[in-house]
Short mmCIF file of C-alpha atoms in Angstrom, two decimals:
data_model
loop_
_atom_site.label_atom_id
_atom_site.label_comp_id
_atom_site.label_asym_id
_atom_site.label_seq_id
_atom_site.Cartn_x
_atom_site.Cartn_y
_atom_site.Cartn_z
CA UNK A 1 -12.29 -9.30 23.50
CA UNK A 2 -12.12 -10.31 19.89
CA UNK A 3 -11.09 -13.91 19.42
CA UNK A 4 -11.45 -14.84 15.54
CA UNK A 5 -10.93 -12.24 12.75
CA UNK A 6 -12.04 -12.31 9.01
CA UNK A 7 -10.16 -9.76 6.90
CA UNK A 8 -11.32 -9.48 3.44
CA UNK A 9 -8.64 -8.57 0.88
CA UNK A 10 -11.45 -9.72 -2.77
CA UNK A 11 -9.15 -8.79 -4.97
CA UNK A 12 -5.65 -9.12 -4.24
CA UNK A 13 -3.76 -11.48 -2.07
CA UNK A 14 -1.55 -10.87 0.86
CA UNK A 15 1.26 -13.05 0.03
CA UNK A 16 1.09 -11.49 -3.59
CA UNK A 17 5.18 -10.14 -4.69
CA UNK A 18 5.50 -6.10 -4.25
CA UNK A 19 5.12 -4.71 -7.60
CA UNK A 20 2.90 -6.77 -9.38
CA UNK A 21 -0.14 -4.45 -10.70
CA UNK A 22 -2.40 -4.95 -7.67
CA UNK A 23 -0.16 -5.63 -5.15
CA UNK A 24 1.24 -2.57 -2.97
CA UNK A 25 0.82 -1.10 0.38
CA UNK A 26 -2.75 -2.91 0.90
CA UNK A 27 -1.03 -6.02 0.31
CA UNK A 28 1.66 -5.55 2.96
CA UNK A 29 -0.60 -3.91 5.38
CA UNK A 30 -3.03 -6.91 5.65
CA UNK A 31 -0.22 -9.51 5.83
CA UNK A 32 1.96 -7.67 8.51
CA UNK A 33 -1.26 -7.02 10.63
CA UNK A 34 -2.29 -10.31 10.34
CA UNK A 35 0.93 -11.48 11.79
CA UNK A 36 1.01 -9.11 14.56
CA UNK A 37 -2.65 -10.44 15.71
CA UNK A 38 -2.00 -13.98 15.04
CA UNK A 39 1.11 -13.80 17.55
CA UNK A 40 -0.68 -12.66 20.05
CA UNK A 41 -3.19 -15.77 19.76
CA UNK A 42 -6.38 -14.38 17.70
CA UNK A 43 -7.44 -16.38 14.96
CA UNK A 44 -7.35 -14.70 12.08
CA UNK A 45 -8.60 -16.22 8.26
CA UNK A 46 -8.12 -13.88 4.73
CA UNK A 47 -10.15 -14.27 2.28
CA UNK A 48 -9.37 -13.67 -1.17
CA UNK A 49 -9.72 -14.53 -4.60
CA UNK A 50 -8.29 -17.50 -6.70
CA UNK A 51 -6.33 -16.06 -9.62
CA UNK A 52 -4.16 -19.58 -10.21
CA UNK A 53 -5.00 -23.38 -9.96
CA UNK A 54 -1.74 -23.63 -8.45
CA UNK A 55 -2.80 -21.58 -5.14
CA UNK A 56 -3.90 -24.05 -2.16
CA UNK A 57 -7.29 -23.31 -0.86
CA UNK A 58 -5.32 -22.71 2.47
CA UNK A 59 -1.98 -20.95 3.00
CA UNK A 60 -0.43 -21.25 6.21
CA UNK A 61 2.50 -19.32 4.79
CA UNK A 62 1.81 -15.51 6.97
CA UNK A 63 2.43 -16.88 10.29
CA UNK A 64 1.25 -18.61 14.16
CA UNK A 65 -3.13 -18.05 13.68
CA UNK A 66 -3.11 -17.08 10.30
CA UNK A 67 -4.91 -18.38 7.10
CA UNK A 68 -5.24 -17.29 3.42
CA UNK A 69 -8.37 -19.07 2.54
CA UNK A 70 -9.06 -18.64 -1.37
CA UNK A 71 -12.08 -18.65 -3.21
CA UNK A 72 -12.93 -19.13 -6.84
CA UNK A 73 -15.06 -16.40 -8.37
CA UNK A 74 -16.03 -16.33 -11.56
CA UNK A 75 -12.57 -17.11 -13.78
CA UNK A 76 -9.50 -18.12 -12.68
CA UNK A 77 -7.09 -15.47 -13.28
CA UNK A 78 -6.04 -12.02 -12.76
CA UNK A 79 -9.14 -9.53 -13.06
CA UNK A 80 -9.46 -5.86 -13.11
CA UNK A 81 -11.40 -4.73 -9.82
CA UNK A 82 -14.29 -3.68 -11.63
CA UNK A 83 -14.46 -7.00 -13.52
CA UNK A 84 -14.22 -8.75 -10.34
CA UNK A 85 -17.50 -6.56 -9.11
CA UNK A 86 -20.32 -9.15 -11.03
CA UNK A 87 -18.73 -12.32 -9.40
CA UNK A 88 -19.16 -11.14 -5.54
CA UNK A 89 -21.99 -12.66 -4.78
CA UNK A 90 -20.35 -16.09 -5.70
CA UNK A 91 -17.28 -15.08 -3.59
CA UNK A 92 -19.44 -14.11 -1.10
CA UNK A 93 -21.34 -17.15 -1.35
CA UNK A 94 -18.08 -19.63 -0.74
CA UNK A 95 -16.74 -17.65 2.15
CA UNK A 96 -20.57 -18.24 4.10
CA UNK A 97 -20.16 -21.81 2.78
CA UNK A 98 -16.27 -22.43 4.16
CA UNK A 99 -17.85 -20.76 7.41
CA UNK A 100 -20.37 -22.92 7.76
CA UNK A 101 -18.33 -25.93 6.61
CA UNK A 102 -15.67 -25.24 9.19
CA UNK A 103 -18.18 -24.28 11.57
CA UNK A 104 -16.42 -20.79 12.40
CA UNK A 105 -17.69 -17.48 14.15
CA UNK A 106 -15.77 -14.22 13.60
CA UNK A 107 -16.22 -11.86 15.65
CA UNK A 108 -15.54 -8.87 13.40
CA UNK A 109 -15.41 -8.44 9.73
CA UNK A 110 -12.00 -6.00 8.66
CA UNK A 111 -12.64 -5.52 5.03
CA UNK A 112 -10.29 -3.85 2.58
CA UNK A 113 -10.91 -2.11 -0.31
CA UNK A 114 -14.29 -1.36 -2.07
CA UNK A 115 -14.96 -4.88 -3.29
CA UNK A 116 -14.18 -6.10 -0.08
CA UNK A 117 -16.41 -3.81 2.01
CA UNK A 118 -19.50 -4.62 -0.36
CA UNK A 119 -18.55 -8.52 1.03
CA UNK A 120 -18.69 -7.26 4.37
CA UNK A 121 -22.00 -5.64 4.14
CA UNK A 122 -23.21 -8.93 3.04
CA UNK A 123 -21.93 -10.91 5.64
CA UNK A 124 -23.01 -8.47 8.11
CA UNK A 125 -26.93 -8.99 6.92
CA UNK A 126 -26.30 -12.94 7.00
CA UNK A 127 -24.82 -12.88 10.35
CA UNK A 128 -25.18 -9.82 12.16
CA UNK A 129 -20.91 -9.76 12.30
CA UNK A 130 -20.17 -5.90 12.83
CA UNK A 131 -17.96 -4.95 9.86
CA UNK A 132 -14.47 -1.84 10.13
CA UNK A 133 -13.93 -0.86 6.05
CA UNK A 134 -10.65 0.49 5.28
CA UNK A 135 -10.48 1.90 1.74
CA UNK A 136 -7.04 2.78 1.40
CA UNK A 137 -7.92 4.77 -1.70
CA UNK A 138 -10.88 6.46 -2.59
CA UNK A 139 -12.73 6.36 -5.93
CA UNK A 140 -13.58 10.21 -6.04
CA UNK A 141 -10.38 11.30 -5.30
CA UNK A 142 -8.46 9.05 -8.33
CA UNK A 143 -11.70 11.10 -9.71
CA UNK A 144 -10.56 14.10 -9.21
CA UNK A 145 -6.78 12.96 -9.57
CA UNK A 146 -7.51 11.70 -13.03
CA UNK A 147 -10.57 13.73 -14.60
CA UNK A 148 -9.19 13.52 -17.85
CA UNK A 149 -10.20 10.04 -18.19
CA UNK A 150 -12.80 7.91 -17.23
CA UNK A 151 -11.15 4.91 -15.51
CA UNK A 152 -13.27 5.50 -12.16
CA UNK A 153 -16.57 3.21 -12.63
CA UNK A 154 -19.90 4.70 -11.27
CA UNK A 155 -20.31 1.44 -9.33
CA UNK A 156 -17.04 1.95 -7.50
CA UNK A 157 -18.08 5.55 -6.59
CA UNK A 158 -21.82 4.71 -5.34
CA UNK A 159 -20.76 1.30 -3.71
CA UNK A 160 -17.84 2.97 -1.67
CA UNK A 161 -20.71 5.93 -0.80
CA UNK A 162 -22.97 2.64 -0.04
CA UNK A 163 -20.38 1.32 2.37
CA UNK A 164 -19.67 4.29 4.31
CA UNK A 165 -23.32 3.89 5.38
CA UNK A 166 -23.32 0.39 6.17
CA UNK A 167 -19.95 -0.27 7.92
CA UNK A 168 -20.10 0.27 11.84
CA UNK A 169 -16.69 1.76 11.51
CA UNK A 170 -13.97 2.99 9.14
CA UNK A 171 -10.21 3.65 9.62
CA UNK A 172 -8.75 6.51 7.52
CA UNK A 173 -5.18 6.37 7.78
CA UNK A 174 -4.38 10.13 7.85
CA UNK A 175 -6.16 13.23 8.91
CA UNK A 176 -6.83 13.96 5.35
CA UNK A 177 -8.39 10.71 4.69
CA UNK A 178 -10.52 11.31 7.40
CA UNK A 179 -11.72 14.25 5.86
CA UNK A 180 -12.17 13.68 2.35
CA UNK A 181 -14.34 10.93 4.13
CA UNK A 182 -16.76 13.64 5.22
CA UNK A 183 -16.47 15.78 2.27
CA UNK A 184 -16.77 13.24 -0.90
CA UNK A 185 -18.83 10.78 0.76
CA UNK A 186 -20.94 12.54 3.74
CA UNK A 187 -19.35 10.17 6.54
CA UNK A 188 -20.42 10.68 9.79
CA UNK A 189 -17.46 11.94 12.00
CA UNK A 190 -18.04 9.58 14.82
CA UNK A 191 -17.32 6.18 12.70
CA UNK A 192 -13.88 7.43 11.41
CA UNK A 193 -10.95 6.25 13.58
CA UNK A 194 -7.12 7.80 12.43
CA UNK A 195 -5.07 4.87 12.84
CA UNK A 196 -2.21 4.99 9.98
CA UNK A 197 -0.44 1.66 8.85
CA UNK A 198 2.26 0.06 10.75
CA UNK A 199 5.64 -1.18 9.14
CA UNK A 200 7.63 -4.14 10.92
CA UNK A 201 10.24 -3.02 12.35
CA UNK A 202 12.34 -6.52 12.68
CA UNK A 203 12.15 -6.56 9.20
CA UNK A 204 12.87 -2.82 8.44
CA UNK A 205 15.54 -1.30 10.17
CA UNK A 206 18.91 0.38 9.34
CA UNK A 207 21.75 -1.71 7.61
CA UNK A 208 24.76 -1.06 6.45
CA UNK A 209 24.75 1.14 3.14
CA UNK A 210 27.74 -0.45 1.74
CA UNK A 211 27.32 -4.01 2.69
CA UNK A 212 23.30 -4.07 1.14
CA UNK A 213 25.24 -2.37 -2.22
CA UNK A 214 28.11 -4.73 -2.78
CA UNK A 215 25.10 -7.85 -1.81
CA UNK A 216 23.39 -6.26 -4.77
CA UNK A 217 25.72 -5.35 -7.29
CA UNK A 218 26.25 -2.00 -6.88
CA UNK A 219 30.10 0.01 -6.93
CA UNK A 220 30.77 1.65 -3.94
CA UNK A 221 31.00 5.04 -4.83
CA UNK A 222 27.53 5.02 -6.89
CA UNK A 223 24.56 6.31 -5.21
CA UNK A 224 21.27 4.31 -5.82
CA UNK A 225 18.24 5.90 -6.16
CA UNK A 226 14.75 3.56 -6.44
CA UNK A 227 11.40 3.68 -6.68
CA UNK A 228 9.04 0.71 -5.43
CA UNK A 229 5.25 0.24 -6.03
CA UNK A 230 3.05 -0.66 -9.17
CA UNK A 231 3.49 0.83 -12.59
CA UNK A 232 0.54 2.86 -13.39
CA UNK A 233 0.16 6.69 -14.17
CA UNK A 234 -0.55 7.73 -11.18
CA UNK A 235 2.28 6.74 -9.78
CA UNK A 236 4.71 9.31 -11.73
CA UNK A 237 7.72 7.41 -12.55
CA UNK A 238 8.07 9.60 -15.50
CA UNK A 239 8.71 12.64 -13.39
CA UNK A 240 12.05 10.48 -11.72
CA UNK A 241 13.49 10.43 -15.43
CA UNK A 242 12.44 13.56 -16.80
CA UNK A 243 14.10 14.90 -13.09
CA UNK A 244 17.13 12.82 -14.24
CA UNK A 245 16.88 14.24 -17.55
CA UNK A 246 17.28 17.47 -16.11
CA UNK A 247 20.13 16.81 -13.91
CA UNK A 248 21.74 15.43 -16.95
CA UNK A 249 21.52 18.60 -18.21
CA UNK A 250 23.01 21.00 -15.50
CA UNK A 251 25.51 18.60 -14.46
CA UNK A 252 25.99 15.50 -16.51
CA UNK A 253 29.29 14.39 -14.53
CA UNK A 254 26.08 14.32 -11.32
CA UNK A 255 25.02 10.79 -13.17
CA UNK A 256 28.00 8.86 -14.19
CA UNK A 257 27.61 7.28 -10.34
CA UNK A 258 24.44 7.72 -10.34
CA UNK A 259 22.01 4.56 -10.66
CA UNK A 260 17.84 4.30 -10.75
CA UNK A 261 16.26 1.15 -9.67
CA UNK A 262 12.16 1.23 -10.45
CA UNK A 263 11.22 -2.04 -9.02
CA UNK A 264 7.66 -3.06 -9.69
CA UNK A 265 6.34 -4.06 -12.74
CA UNK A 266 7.79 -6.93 -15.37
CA UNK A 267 10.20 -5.18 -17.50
CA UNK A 268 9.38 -7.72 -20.27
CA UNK A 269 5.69 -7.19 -20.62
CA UNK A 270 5.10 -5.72 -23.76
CA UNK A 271 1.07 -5.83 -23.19
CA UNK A 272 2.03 -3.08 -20.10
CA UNK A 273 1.73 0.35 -21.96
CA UNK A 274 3.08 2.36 -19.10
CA UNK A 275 6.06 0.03 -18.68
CA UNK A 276 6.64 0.64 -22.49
CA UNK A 277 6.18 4.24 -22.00
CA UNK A 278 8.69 4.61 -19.49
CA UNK A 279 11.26 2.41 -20.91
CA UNK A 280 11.19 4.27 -24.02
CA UNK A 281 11.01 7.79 -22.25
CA UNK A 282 14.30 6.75 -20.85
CA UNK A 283 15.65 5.64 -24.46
CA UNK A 284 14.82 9.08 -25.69
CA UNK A 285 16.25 10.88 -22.64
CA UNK A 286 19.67 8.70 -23.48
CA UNK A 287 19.29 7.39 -19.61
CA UNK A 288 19.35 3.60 -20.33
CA UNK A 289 22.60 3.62 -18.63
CA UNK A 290 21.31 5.09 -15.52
CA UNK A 291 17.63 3.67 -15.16
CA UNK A 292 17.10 0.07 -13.93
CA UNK A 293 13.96 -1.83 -14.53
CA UNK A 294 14.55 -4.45 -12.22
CA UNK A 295 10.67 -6.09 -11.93
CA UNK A 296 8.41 -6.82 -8.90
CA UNK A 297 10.65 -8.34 -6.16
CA UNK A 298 9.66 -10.09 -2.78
CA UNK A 299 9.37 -8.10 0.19
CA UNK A 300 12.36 -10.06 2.04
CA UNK A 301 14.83 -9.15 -0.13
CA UNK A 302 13.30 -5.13 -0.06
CA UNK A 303 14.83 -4.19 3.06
CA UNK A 304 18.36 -4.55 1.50
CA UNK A 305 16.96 -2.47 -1.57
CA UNK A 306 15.88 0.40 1.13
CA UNK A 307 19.30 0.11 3.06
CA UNK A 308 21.41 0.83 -0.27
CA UNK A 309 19.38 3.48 -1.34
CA UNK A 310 20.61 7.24 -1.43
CA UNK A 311 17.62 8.34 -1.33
CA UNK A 312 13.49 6.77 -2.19
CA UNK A 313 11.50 8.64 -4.32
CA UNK A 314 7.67 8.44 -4.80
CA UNK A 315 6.27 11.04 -6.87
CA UNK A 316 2.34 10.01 -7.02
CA UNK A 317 0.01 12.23 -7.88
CA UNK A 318 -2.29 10.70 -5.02
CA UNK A 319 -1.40 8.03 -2.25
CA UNK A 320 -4.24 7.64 0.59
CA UNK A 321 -0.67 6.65 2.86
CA UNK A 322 2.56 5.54 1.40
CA UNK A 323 3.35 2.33 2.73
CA UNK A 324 6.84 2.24 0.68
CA UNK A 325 7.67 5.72 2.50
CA UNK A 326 7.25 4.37 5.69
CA UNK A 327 9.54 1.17 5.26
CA UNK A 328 12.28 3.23 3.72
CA UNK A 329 12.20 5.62 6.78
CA UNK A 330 12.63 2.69 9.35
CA UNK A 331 15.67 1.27 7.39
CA UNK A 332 17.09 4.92 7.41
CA UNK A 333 16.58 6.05 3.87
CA UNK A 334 15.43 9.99 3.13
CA UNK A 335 12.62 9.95 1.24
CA UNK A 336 11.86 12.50 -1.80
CA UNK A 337 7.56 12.59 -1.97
CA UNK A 338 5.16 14.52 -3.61
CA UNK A 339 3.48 16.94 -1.21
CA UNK A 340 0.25 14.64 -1.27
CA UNK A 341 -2.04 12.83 0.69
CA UNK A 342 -0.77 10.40 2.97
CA UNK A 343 2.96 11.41 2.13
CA UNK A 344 2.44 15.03 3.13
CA UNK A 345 1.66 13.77 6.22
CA UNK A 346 4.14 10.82 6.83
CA UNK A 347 7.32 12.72 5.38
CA UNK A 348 8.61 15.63 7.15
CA UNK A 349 10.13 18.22 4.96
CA UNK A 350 13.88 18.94 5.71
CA UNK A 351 14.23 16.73 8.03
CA UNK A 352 12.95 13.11 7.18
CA UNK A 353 13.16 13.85 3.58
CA UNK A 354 11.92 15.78 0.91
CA UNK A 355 8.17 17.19 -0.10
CA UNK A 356 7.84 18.11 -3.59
CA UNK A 357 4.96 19.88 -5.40
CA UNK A 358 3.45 17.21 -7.84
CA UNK A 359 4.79 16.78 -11.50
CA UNK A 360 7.66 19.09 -11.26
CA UNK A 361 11.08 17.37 -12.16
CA UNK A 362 13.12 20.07 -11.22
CA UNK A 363 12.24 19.98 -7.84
CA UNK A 364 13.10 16.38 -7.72
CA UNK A 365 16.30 16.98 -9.53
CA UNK A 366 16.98 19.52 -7.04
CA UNK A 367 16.25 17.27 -4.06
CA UNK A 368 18.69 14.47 -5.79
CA UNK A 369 21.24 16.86 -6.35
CA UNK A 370 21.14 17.90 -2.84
CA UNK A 371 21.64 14.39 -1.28
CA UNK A 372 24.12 12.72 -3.25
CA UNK A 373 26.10 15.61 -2.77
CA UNK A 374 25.58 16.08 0.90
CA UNK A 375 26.47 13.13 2.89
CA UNK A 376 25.87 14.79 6.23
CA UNK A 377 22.50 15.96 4.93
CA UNK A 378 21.48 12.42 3.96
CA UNK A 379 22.70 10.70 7.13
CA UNK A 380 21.15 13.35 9.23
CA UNK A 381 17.95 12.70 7.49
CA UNK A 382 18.51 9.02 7.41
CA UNK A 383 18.61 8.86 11.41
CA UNK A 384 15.43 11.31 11.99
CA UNK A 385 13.74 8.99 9.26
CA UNK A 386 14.41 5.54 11.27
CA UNK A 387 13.07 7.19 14.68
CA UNK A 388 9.84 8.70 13.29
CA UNK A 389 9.15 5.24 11.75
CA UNK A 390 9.49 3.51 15.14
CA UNK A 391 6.15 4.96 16.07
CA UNK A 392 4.19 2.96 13.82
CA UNK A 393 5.88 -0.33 14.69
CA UNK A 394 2.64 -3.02 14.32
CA UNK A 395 2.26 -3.22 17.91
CA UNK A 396 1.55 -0.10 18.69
CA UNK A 397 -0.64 -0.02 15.36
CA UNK A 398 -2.21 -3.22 17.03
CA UNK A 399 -3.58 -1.93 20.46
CA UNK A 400 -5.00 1.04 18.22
CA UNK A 401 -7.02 -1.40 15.94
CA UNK A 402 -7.86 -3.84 19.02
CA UNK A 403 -9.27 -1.22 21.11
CA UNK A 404 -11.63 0.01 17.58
CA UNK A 405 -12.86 -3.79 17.55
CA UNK A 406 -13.13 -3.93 21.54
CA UNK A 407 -15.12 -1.43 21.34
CA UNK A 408 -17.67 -2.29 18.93
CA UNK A 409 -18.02 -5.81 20.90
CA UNK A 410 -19.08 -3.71 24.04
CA UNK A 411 -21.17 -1.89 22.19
CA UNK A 412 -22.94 -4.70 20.90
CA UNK A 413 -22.90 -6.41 23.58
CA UNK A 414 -24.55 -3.50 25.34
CA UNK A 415 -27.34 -3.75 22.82
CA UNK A 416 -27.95 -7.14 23.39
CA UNK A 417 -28.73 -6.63 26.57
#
């Protein structure tokens, strides 16, 4: 039975606000799990990289067990991944160090991300620690996603091929995960476990639509829409306002109660070209008076976002899971998602929400249309929505994970003798 844990989370940290430009569904998976595992007494220690003098080298801020050790590697600051890639050795170097220092064990490496599973290897060869990987997305498919430009590094391709070799066992969150596994990268069938995320269901639950509204601002007879995650391409917020755009179009009166909140991002940054892209996309589409930019917010205060919502939409091009999805669902929010990845396979079409072929505004105008028209339709879907998501509550995600590590122990074990 595993007693100490070391997650590795390189290049973003857990306690990071939702939004930011590396902080998303890795961020809260990690934290929430972390929790779970500490509560029920295992020792658990995150390690991840300094990007501020004012960060503590240890946070006790997740919960009972739980530490966010940082680590300086190379400059202190925010890095893009691949810049972070030359200074692992050094991270890798301090984490052995603080080990040794502290005079720790782990009994299993969890490492997240590509940087982090080229730690994990490492660790693994120092101390013979088995090492899980979970990627949560996957270099060839942004690859494939995005082959008009040339934003996937080789290094990030052939060390994420490099790590499906070495780790002793890797969780794919969805069925199709767990087969682009096999089909981009070769992996061998029997070291892929299908264990999705899990979303905390104290903190996400159903509220009262017009009491989270009137907390934040909102009329009562105005029906918010919002989008939460990081502002990048990929992440389609343009098709929301071309889809309100359209709506405008076929039936203006539609928007005057109509309101869009994008929260992620800062609104402000004028070095952020996709923020400035889709603040002046929604000048030109005269929608200023409609669409919100409201900036990365803390994940307390998103359950009330979720709860006043109308409806959440998420219109990637690619997500590996959809950890926003998920949380709307338990608070009893529809949710309007392209018909991709991980959100093909968390929403349910007519009756948790909405799947939508990628890049087509109409269909999200359509969807829109539909459920702040239809009250019955969205409460109906609201309901369904909140009693899928009580099947990944964090415990039951927990034994699922526990039993993956348990299992590698005996195995070992086994070896040994």
């Amino acid at each position: 039975m595993i007693k100490r844990l070391a997650m590795l989370s390189v290049h973003t940290s857990p306690l990071a606000p939702m939004g930011g430009k590396k902080t998303g569904g890795m961020n809260v998976y990690i934290r929430e799990l972390a929790q779970e595992l500490g509560a029920r007494g295992i020792a658990v220690d995150i390690f991840t990289r300094r990007t501020s003098f004012d960060e503590p080298e240890i946070d006790h801020g997740i919960g009972e067990n739980v530490r966010v050790i940082y680590l300086s590697a190379g400059p202190v600051g925010a890095l893009k991944p691949d810049d972070i890639f030359p200074h692992l050795p050094q991270f890798t170097a301090r984490l052995m160090a603080f080990a040794t220092r502290h005079n720790l064990h782990y009994d299993i490496v969890y490492s997240h991300y590509w940087l982090s599973g080229a730690v994990g290897q490492k660790l693994k060869e120092s101390w013979g620690t088995p090492f899980v990987q979970m990627f949560h997305t996957l270099g060839q498919m942004k690859q494939r996603i995005l082959s008009h430009s040339t934003i996937m590094p080789n290094q990030r391709i052939r060390t994420e091929t490099e790590i499906v070799s070495w780790a002793d066992r890797i969780v794919a969150a969805t069925p199709a995960e767990h087969s682009q596994l096999m089909w981009l990268y070769r992996a061998n069938r029997r070291k892929i476990e299908i264990i999705p995320p899990g979303v905390n269901t104290e903190r996400f639950y159903p509220l009262s639509q017009a009491d989270t509204k009137r907390e934040l601002g909102y009329a009562p007879q105005e029906k918010m829409l919002l989008f939460v995650g990081r502002i990048e391409p990929l992440k389609a917020v343009d098709t929301i306002i071309q889809a309100l755009a359209y709506v405008r179009q076929h039936d203006a009166s539609l928007l005057d109660n109509i309101r869009f909140a994008v929260v992620g991002g800062d609104p402000d940054d004028t070095s952020d070209s996709e923020m400035m892209r889709l603040q002046q996309l929604t000048t030109d589409n005269n929608l200023t008076d409609v669409v919100q930019f409201l900036g990365a917010k803390d994940q307390n205060i998103l359950p009330t976002y979720y709860a006043a919502a109308t409806a959440v939409i998420m219109p990637s091009d690619y997500e590996s899971f959809g950890m926003v999805a998920l949380e709307a669902m338990a608070t009893g929010t529809p949710v309007i998602a392209s018909n991709v990845g991980g959100l093909a396979y968390l929403v349910k079409d007519e009756e948790t929400g909405f799947l939508v072929p990628v890049r087509e505004p109409q269909s999200i105008a359509e969807c829109i249309t539909r459920l702040v028209s239809d009250n019955t339709t969205s409460q109906r879907m609201g309901e369904q929505a909140s009693q899928l998501a009580h099947e990944y509550a964090w415990h039951n995600i927990a034994d699922r994970l526990l039993g993956v590590f348990d299992d590698i122990l005996g195995r070992k074990s086994t070896q040994a003798v």
